[in-house]
PDB file of C-alpha atoms in Angstrom:
ATOM      1  CA  MET X  13       0.514  -3.165  18.267  1.00 93.00           C
ATOM      2  CA  ASP X  14      -2.418  -4.514  16.283  1.00 96.00           C
ATOM      3  CA  ILE X  15      -2.199  -4.672  12.492  1.00 97.00           C
ATOM      4  CA  ARG X  16      -4.838  -6.283  10.327  1.00 98.00           C
ATOM      5  CA  VAL X  17      -5.290  -6.513   6.579  1.00 98.00           C
ATOM      6  CA  GLN X  18      -8.677  -8.016   5.798  1.00 98.00           C
ATOM      7  CA  ALA X  19     -11.530  -8.161   3.297  1.00 98.00           C
ATOM      8  CA  GLU X  20     -14.238  -8.157   5.978  1.00 98.00           C
ATOM      9  CA  PRO X  21     -15.796  -4.964   7.309  1.00 98.00           C
ATOM     10  CA  PHE X  22     -14.763  -3.900  10.825  1.00 98.00           C
ATOM     11  CA  ASP X  23     -16.735  -2.302  13.649  1.00 97.00           C
ATOM     12  CA  PHE X  24     -15.046   1.049  14.202  1.00 97.00           C
ATOM     13  CA  GLY X  25     -16.799   1.667  17.520  1.00 97.00           C
ATOM     14  CA  ALA X  26     -15.871  -1.712  18.912  1.00 97.00           C
ATOM     15  CA  GLU X  27     -12.275  -1.335  17.687  1.00 97.00           C
ATOM     16  CA  CYS X  28     -11.960   2.019  19.431  1.00 97.00           C
ATOM     17  CA  ALA X  29     -13.769   1.053  22.639  1.00 95.00           C
ATOM     18  CA  ASN X  30     -10.942  -0.785  24.360  1.00 91.00           C
ATOM     19  CA  PHE X  31      -8.019   0.774  22.562  1.00 97.00           C
ATOM     20  CA  GLY X  32      -5.439   2.350  24.884  1.00 93.00           C
ATOM     21  CA  GLN X  33      -7.614   1.632  27.908  1.00 92.00           C
ATOM     22  CA  GLY X  34      -6.684   0.124  31.249  1.00 91.00           C
ATOM     23  CA  ARG X  35      -3.299   1.775  31.624  1.00 92.00           C
ATOM     24  CA  ARG X  36      -2.076   4.747  33.611  1.00 95.00           C
ATOM     25  CA  ASP X  37       0.443   6.199  31.160  1.00 95.00           C
ATOM     26  CA  VAL X  38      -2.006   7.131  28.374  1.00 97.00           C
ATOM     27  CA  GLY X  39      -3.364  10.656  28.306  1.00 97.00           C
ATOM     28  CA  ALA X  40      -4.495  10.803  24.682  1.00 97.00           C
ATOM     29  CA  VAL X  41      -6.139   8.496  22.144  1.00 98.00           C
ATOM     30  CA  VAL X  42      -6.622   9.585  18.532  1.00 98.00           C
ATOM     31  CA  THR X  43      -8.680   7.531  16.077  1.00 98.00           C
ATOM     32  CA  PHE X  44      -9.235   7.992  12.346  1.00 98.00           C
ATOM     33  CA  MET X  45     -11.471   6.145   9.891  1.00 98.00           C
ATOM     34  CA  GLY X  46     -11.155   6.389   6.111  1.00 97.00           C
ATOM     35  CA  VAL X  47     -14.414   5.992   4.163  1.00 97.00           C
ATOM     36  CA  VAL X  48     -15.223   5.292   0.494  1.00 97.00           C
ATOM     37  CA  ARG X  49     -16.151   8.699  -0.936  1.00 95.00           C
ATOM     38  CA  ASP X  50     -18.152   9.235  -4.098  1.00 94.00           C
ATOM     39  CA  ASP X  51     -16.716  12.322  -5.823  1.00 89.00           C
ATOM     40  CA  SER X  52     -18.408  11.849  -9.187  1.00 85.00           C
ATOM     41  CA  GLY X  53     -21.859  10.947  -7.917  1.00 91.00           C
ATOM     42  CA  ALA X  54     -21.688   7.815 -10.069  1.00 93.00           C
ATOM     43  CA  LEU X  55     -19.421   5.558  -8.017  1.00 96.00           C
ATOM     44  CA  THR X  56     -20.961   2.137  -7.515  1.00 97.00           C
ATOM     45  CA  GLU X  57     -18.021   0.324  -5.935  1.00 97.00           C
ATOM     46  CA  MET X  58     -14.399   0.743  -4.946  1.00 97.00           C
ATOM     47  CA  GLU X  59     -12.015  -2.191  -5.253  1.00 98.00           C
ATOM     48  CA  ILE X  60      -8.744  -2.289  -3.362  1.00 98.00           C
ATOM     49  CA  GLU X  61      -6.021  -4.596  -4.591  1.00 98.00           C
ATOM     50  CA  HIS X  62      -3.023  -5.315  -2.391  1.00 98.00           C
ATOM     51  CA  TYR X  63       0.210  -7.297  -2.264  1.00 98.00           C
ATOM     52  CA  PRO X  64      -0.281 -10.048   0.341  1.00 97.00           C
ATOM     53  CA  GLY X  65       2.813 -10.406   2.462  1.00 96.00           C
ATOM     54  CA  MET X  66       4.380  -7.090   1.556  1.00 98.00           C
ATOM     55  CA  THR X  67       1.298  -5.209   2.760  1.00 98.00           C
ATOM     56  CA  GLU X  68       1.551  -6.574   6.292  1.00 97.00           C
ATOM     57  CA  ARG X  69       5.315  -6.014   6.375  1.00 97.00           C
ATOM     58  CA  ALA X  70       5.075  -2.454   5.086  1.00 97.00           C
ATOM     59  CA  ILE X  71       2.343  -1.506   7.580  1.00 98.00           C
ATOM     60  CA  ALA X  72       4.223  -3.132  10.471  1.00 97.00           C
ATOM     61  CA  LYS X  73       7.323  -1.133   9.560  1.00 97.00           C
ATOM     62  CA  ILE X  74       5.402   2.154   9.330  1.00 97.00           C
ATOM     63  CA  ALA X  75       3.600   1.466  12.631  1.00 98.00           C
ATOM     64  CA  GLN X  76       6.854   0.581  14.375  1.00 98.00           C
ATOM     65  CA  GLN X  77       8.444   3.813  13.144  1.00 97.00           C
ATOM     66  CA  ALA X  78       5.489   5.813  14.497  1.00 98.00           C
ATOM     67  CA  ARG X  79       5.606   3.930  17.775  1.00 98.00           C
ATOM     68  CA  ASP X  80       9.313   4.622  18.257  1.00 98.00           C
ATOM     69  CA  ARG X  81       9.226   8.242  17.161  1.00 98.00           C
ATOM     70  CA  TRP X  82       6.262   9.322  19.324  1.00 98.00           C
ATOM     71  CA  ALA X  83       6.788   6.794  22.155  1.00 98.00           C
ATOM     72  CA  LEU X  84       3.281   5.458  21.582  1.00 98.00           C
ATOM     73  CA  ALA X  85       1.732   3.251  24.236  1.00 98.00           C
ATOM     74  CA  ASP X  86      -0.212   1.459  21.516  1.00 97.00           C
ATOM     75  CA  VAL X  87      -1.043   1.633  17.815  1.00 98.00           C
ATOM     76  CA  LYS X  88      -3.711  -0.055  15.718  1.00 98.00           C
ATOM     77  CA  VAL X  89      -4.060  -0.193  11.937  1.00 98.00           C
ATOM     78  CA  ILE X  90      -6.850  -2.000  10.076  1.00 98.00           C
ATOM     79  CA  HIS X  91      -6.936  -1.787   6.269  1.00 98.00           C
ATOM     80  CA  ARG X  92      -9.442  -3.560   4.064  1.00 98.00           C
ATOM     81  CA  HIS X  93      -9.052  -4.914   0.539  1.00 98.00           C
ATOM     82  CA  GLY X  94     -11.548  -6.174  -1.998  1.00 98.00           C
ATOM     83  CA  ARG X  95     -14.767  -4.475  -3.022  1.00 98.00           C
ATOM     84  CA  MET X  96     -16.686  -1.932  -0.968  1.00 97.00           C
ATOM     85  CA  ARG X  97     -19.465   0.581  -1.509  1.00 97.00           C
ATOM     86  CA  PRO X  98     -19.584   4.362  -0.961  1.00 97.00           C
ATOM     87  CA  GLY X  99     -19.960   5.090   2.747  1.00 97.00           C
ATOM     88  CA  GLU X 100     -18.209   1.900   3.835  1.00 97.00           C
ATOM     89  CA  ALA X 101     -15.124   2.096   6.037  1.00 97.00           C
ATOM     90  CA  ILE X 102     -11.867   1.348   4.186  1.00 97.00           C
ATOM     91  CA  MET X 103      -9.405   1.594   7.028  1.00 98.00           C
ATOM     92  CA  MET X 104      -8.678   2.982  10.471  1.00 98.00           C
ATOM     93  CA  VAL X 105      -5.743   3.995  12.604  1.00 98.00           C
ATOM     94  CA  ALA X 106      -5.626   4.538  16.348  1.00 98.00           C
ATOM     95  CA  THR X 107      -2.763   5.898  18.428  1.00 98.00           C
ATOM     96  CA  ALA X 108      -2.359   6.105  22.200  1.00 98.00           C
ATOM     97  CA  ALA X 109       0.244   8.374  23.777  1.00 98.00           C
ATOM     98  CA  ARG X 110       0.977  10.370  26.915  1.00 97.00           C
ATOM     99  CA  HIS X 111      -0.015  13.648  25.244  1.00 97.00           C
ATOM    100  CA  ARG X 112      -2.375  14.644  22.451  1.00 97.00           C
ATOM    101  CA  LYS X 113       0.284  16.244  20.209  1.00 98.00           C
ATOM    102  CA  ALA X 114       2.101  12.934  19.912  1.00 98.00           C
ATOM    103  CA  ALA X 115      -1.132  10.995  19.335  1.00 98.00           C
ATOM    104  CA  PHE X 116      -2.319  13.401  16.598  1.00 98.00           C
ATOM    105  CA  GLU X 117       1.051  13.638  14.865  1.00 98.00           C
ATOM    106  CA  ALA X 118       1.571   9.879  14.918  1.00 98.00           C
ATOM    107  CA  ALA X 119      -1.901   9.329  13.413  1.00 98.00           C
ATOM    108  CA  GLU X 120      -1.136  11.812  10.619  1.00 97.00           C
ATOM    109  CA  TYR X 121       2.237  10.185  10.005  1.00 97.00           C
ATOM    110  CA  LEU X 122       0.574   6.766   9.755  1.00 98.00           C
ATOM    111  CA  MET X 123      -2.000   8.096   7.298  1.00 97.00           C
ATOM    112  CA  ASP X 124       0.584   9.844   5.112  1.00 96.00           C
ATOM    113  CA  TYR X 125       2.742   6.725   4.904  1.00 96.00           C
ATOM    114  CA  LEU X 126      -0.139   4.273   4.456  1.00 96.00           C
ATOM    115  CA  LYS X 127      -1.322   6.339   1.511  1.00 95.00           C
ATOM    116  CA  SER X 128       1.830   6.067  -0.543  1.00 92.00           C
ATOM    117  CA  ARG X 129       4.093   3.418   1.037  1.00 96.00           C
ATOM    118  CA  ALA X 130       1.723   0.529   1.720  1.00 97.00           C
ATOM    119  CA  PRO X 131       1.018  -1.571  -1.397  1.00 98.00           C
ATOM    120  CA  PHE X 132      -2.675  -0.875  -1.991  1.00 98.00           C
ATOM    121  CA  TRP X 133      -4.251   0.204  -5.273  1.00 98.00           C
ATOM    122  CA  LYS X 134      -7.754   1.616  -5.589  1.00 97.00           C
ATOM    123  CA  LYS X 135     -10.007   1.037  -8.568  1.00 97.00           C
ATOM    124  CA  GLU X 136     -13.311   2.846  -8.963  1.00 97.00           C
ATOM    125  CA  TYR X 137     -16.330   1.286 -10.647  1.00 97.00           C
ATOM    126  CA  GLY X 138     -19.020   3.595 -11.970  1.00 94.00           C
ATOM    127  CA  ALA X 139     -21.510   4.171 -14.738  1.00 88.00           C
ATOM    128  CA  ASP X 140     -18.652   4.822 -17.226  1.00 85.00           C
ATOM    129  CA  GLY X 141     -16.745   1.651 -16.390  1.00 93.00           C
ATOM    130  CA  ALA X 142     -13.752   1.093 -14.175  1.00 95.00           C
ATOM    131  CA  GLN X 143     -10.738   3.297 -13.543  1.00 95.00           C
ATOM    132  CA  TRP X 144      -7.594   3.042 -11.422  1.00 96.00           C
ATOM    133  CA  VAL X 145      -7.202   5.898  -8.978  1.00 95.00           C
ATOM    134  CA  ALA X 146      -4.019   7.849  -9.769  1.00 93.00           C
ATOM    135  CA  ALA X 147      -1.609   8.714  -6.975  1.00 91.00           C
ATOM    136  CA  LYS X 148      -1.462  12.447  -6.270  1.00 90.00           C
ATOM    137  CA  ASP X 149       1.763  14.437  -6.159  1.00 87.00           C
ATOM    138  CA  GLU X 150       0.577  16.018  -2.913  1.00 89.00           C
ATOM    139  CA  ASP X 151       0.450  12.573  -1.285  1.00 89.00           C
ATOM    140  CA  GLU X 152       4.114  12.058  -2.107  1.00 87.00           C
ATOM    141  CA  ASP X 153       4.928  15.626  -1.013  1.00 88.00           C
ATOM    142  CA  ALA X 154       3.175  14.996   2.317  1.00 89.00           C
ATOM    143  CA  LEU X 155       5.957  12.590   3.269  1.00 92.00           C
ATOM    144  CA  SER X 156       8.609  15.308   3.107  1.00 91.00           C
ATOM    145  CA  ARG X 157       7.222  17.027   6.212  1.00 91.00           C
ATOM    146  CA  TRP X 158       8.259  14.032   8.310  1.00 92.00           C
TER     147      TRP X 158
ATOM    148  CA  MET D  16      14.433 -18.521 -11.713  1.00 92.00           C
ATOM    149  CA  ILE D  17      12.721 -15.572 -10.158  1.00 97.00           C
ATOM    150  CA  GLU D  18       9.062 -14.935  -9.356  1.00 98.00           C
ATOM    151  CA  VAL D  19       7.821 -11.761 -11.034  1.00 98.00           C
ATOM    152  CA  LEU D  20       4.576 -10.193  -9.816  1.00 98.00           C
ATOM    153  CA  TYR D  21       2.405  -7.484 -11.349  1.00 98.00           C
ATOM    154  CA  PHE D  22      -0.289  -5.420  -9.675  1.00 98.00           C
ATOM    155  CA  ALA D  23      -3.091  -3.043 -10.679  1.00 98.00           C
ATOM    156  CA  TRP D  24      -2.886  -1.737 -14.263  1.00 97.00           C
ATOM    157  CA  LEU D  25       0.478  -3.430 -14.832  1.00 97.00           C
ATOM    158  CA  ARG D  26      -1.183  -6.771 -14.096  1.00 98.00           C
ATOM    159  CA  GLU D  27      -3.996  -5.900 -16.507  1.00 97.00           C
ATOM    160  CA  ARG D  28      -1.682  -4.752 -19.305  1.00 96.00           C
ATOM    161  CA  ILE D  29       0.637  -7.716 -18.996  1.00 97.00           C
ATOM    162  CA  GLY D  30      -2.332 -10.047 -18.646  1.00 97.00           C
ATOM    163  CA  GLN D  31      -1.220 -12.106 -15.670  1.00 97.00           C
ATOM    164  CA  PRO D  32      -0.617 -11.584 -11.946  1.00 98.00           C
ATOM    165  CA  ARG D  33       2.663 -13.482 -11.719  1.00 98.00           C
ATOM    166  CA  GLU D  34       5.107 -15.656 -13.629  1.00 98.00           C
ATOM    167  CA  ARG D  35       8.374 -17.440 -13.114  1.00 98.00           C
ATOM    168  CA  VAL D  36      11.149 -15.952 -15.218  1.00 97.00           C
ATOM    169  CA  GLU D  37      14.441 -17.476 -16.248  1.00 95.00           C
ATOM    170  CA  THR D  38      16.863 -14.565 -16.325  1.00 95.00           C
ATOM    171  CA  ARG D  39      20.496 -13.587 -16.094  1.00 93.00           C
ATOM    172  CA  ALA D  40      19.616 -10.005 -15.267  1.00 97.00           C
ATOM    173  CA  GLN D  41      21.678  -8.560 -12.419  1.00 98.00           C
ATOM    174  CA  THR D  42      19.420  -5.622 -11.640  1.00 98.00           C
ATOM    175  CA  VAL D  43      15.756  -4.676 -11.837  1.00 98.00           C
ATOM    176  CA  ALA D  44      16.536  -2.392 -14.794  1.00 98.00           C
ATOM    177  CA  GLU D  45      18.132  -5.282 -16.713  1.00 98.00           C
ATOM    178  CA  LEU D  46      15.128  -7.499 -15.955  1.00 98.00           C
ATOM    179  CA  VAL D  47      12.794  -4.815 -17.299  1.00 98.00           C
ATOM    180  CA  GLU D  48      14.844  -4.562 -20.515  1.00 97.00           C
ATOM    181  CA  GLU D  49      14.702  -8.340 -20.931  1.00 97.00           C
ATOM    182  CA  LEU D  50      10.945  -8.418 -20.447  1.00 97.00           C
ATOM    183  CA  LYS D  51      10.413  -5.484 -22.823  1.00 97.00           C
ATOM    184  CA  SER D  52      12.337  -7.256 -25.560  1.00 96.00           C
ATOM    185  CA  ARG D  53      10.286 -10.421 -25.099  1.00 94.00           C
ATOM    186  CA  GLU D  54       6.850  -9.239 -26.122  1.00 95.00           C
ATOM    187  CA  GLU D  55       4.932  -6.125 -27.058  1.00 96.00           C
ATOM    188  CA  ARG D  56       2.678  -6.249 -23.958  1.00 97.00           C
ATOM    189  CA  TYR D  57       5.732  -5.835 -21.710  1.00 97.00           C
ATOM    190  CA  ALA D  58       7.099  -3.016 -23.864  1.00 97.00           C
ATOM    191  CA  VAL D  59       3.754  -1.233 -23.513  1.00 96.00           C
ATOM    192  CA  ALA D  60       3.464  -1.827 -19.763  1.00 96.00           C
ATOM    193  CA  PHE D  61       7.021  -0.632 -19.109  1.00 97.00           C
ATOM    194  CA  SER D  62       7.047   2.230 -21.634  1.00 96.00           C
ATOM    195  CA  ASP D  63       7.006   4.908 -18.904  1.00 96.00           C
ATOM    196  CA  LEU D  64       9.051   3.781 -15.919  1.00 96.00           C
ATOM    197  CA  SER D  65       8.305   6.989 -14.025  1.00 95.00           C
ATOM    198  CA  ALA D  66       4.825   5.489 -13.502  1.00 95.00           C
ATOM    199  CA  VAL D  67       6.176   2.178 -12.214  1.00 97.00           C
ATOM    200  CA  ARG D  68       7.387   1.262  -8.720  1.00 97.00           C
ATOM    201  CA  VAL D  69       9.314  -1.869  -7.796  1.00 98.00           C
ATOM    202  CA  ALA D  70       9.789  -4.089  -4.765  1.00 98.00           C
ATOM    203  CA  VAL D  71      12.461  -6.778  -4.416  1.00 98.00           C
ATOM    204  CA  ASP D  72      11.578  -9.482  -1.881  1.00 98.00           C
ATOM    205  CA  GLN D  73       8.709  -7.280  -0.675  1.00 97.00           C
ATOM    206  CA  GLU D  74      10.879  -4.240   0.067  1.00 96.00           C
ATOM    207  CA  LEU D  75      10.305  -1.072  -1.929  1.00 96.00           C
ATOM    208  CA  THR D  76      13.435  -0.193  -3.906  1.00 97.00           C
ATOM    209  CA  ASP D  77      14.503   1.327  -7.248  1.00 97.00           C
ATOM    210  CA  PHE D  78      15.433   0.101 -10.704  1.00 98.00           C
ATOM    211  CA  SER D  79      19.149  -0.012  -9.969  1.00 98.00           C
ATOM    212  CA  ALA D  80      18.597  -2.592  -7.190  1.00 98.00           C
ATOM    213  CA  PRO D  81      20.356  -5.960  -7.583  1.00 98.00           C
ATOM    214  CA  ILE D  82      18.138  -9.027  -8.034  1.00 98.00           C
ATOM    215  CA  VAL D  83      20.770 -11.773  -7.880  1.00 95.00           C
ATOM    216  CA  GLY D  84      19.579 -14.273  -5.259  1.00 95.00           C
ATOM    217  CA  ALA D  85      16.212 -12.547  -4.866  1.00 97.00           C
ATOM    218  CA  ARG D  86      13.048 -14.671  -4.632  1.00 97.00           C
ATOM    219  CA  GLU D  87      10.553 -12.205  -6.051  1.00 98.00           C
ATOM    220  CA  VAL D  88      10.358  -8.917  -7.891  1.00 98.00           C
ATOM    221  CA  ALA D  89       7.078  -6.997  -8.013  1.00 98.00           C
ATOM    222  CA  PHE D  90       6.066  -4.181 -10.362  1.00 98.00           C
ATOM    223  CA  PHE D  91       3.168  -1.834  -9.656  1.00 98.00           C
ATOM    224  CA  PRO D  92       1.962   1.743 -10.057  1.00 97.00           C
ATOM    225  CA  PRO D  93       2.389   4.340  -7.285  1.00 97.00           C
ATOM    226  CA  MET D  94       0.399   3.156  -4.280  1.00 97.00           C
ATOM    227  CA  THR D  95      -2.995   4.567  -3.344  1.00 96.00           C
ATOM    228  CA  GLY D  96      -3.774   3.276   0.135  1.00 93.00           C
ATOM    229  CA  GLY D  97      -5.411   4.982   3.060  1.00 89.00           C
TER     230      GLY D  97
END
């Protein structure tokens, strides 16, 4: 299990390259990367605040739950904080399992929980100033399917 | 003494990221009432508790949670990770 919370950018390709490799019990690897999206056309930067200490604990707990539930061979979560520009990678998850259903489901589970149970807060900076991104009801609702 | 932390717009409205608070509050809810009665900026920040989440010693919990013996209590809006 590899969990990192960092300000620095990460190399998605390099992070994926060796993940879940070199073992005989892995039949499926799923990877996901979240990217800063500019919905308004005027986004200059996104800033992500987090709660040092709790962030790492919360992600570790979520990853462990996914690992246990889908019997994952490995799991990786990288989540950035600080300022980033549209098009930059915010975070990634990778799951390795015996079968693809488990790898896909575990990745979706990780994403749903990281969205509303890991202490990160997004703020958008644009031409009209800065604004905190509001949590969506559908993000909370997404947890009920698990 | 308990360490109280604020994040995102709660931090901005209260005007500081953390503070040490002398309190006899037994629960998060009692601590919130104490803070609200202290100064207007707290009353404003905590005016709608449905928009506020809380963690005690870095574990997400609710306003009825006990804080006796806790090291830190953190207040923040619903999380927007991912």
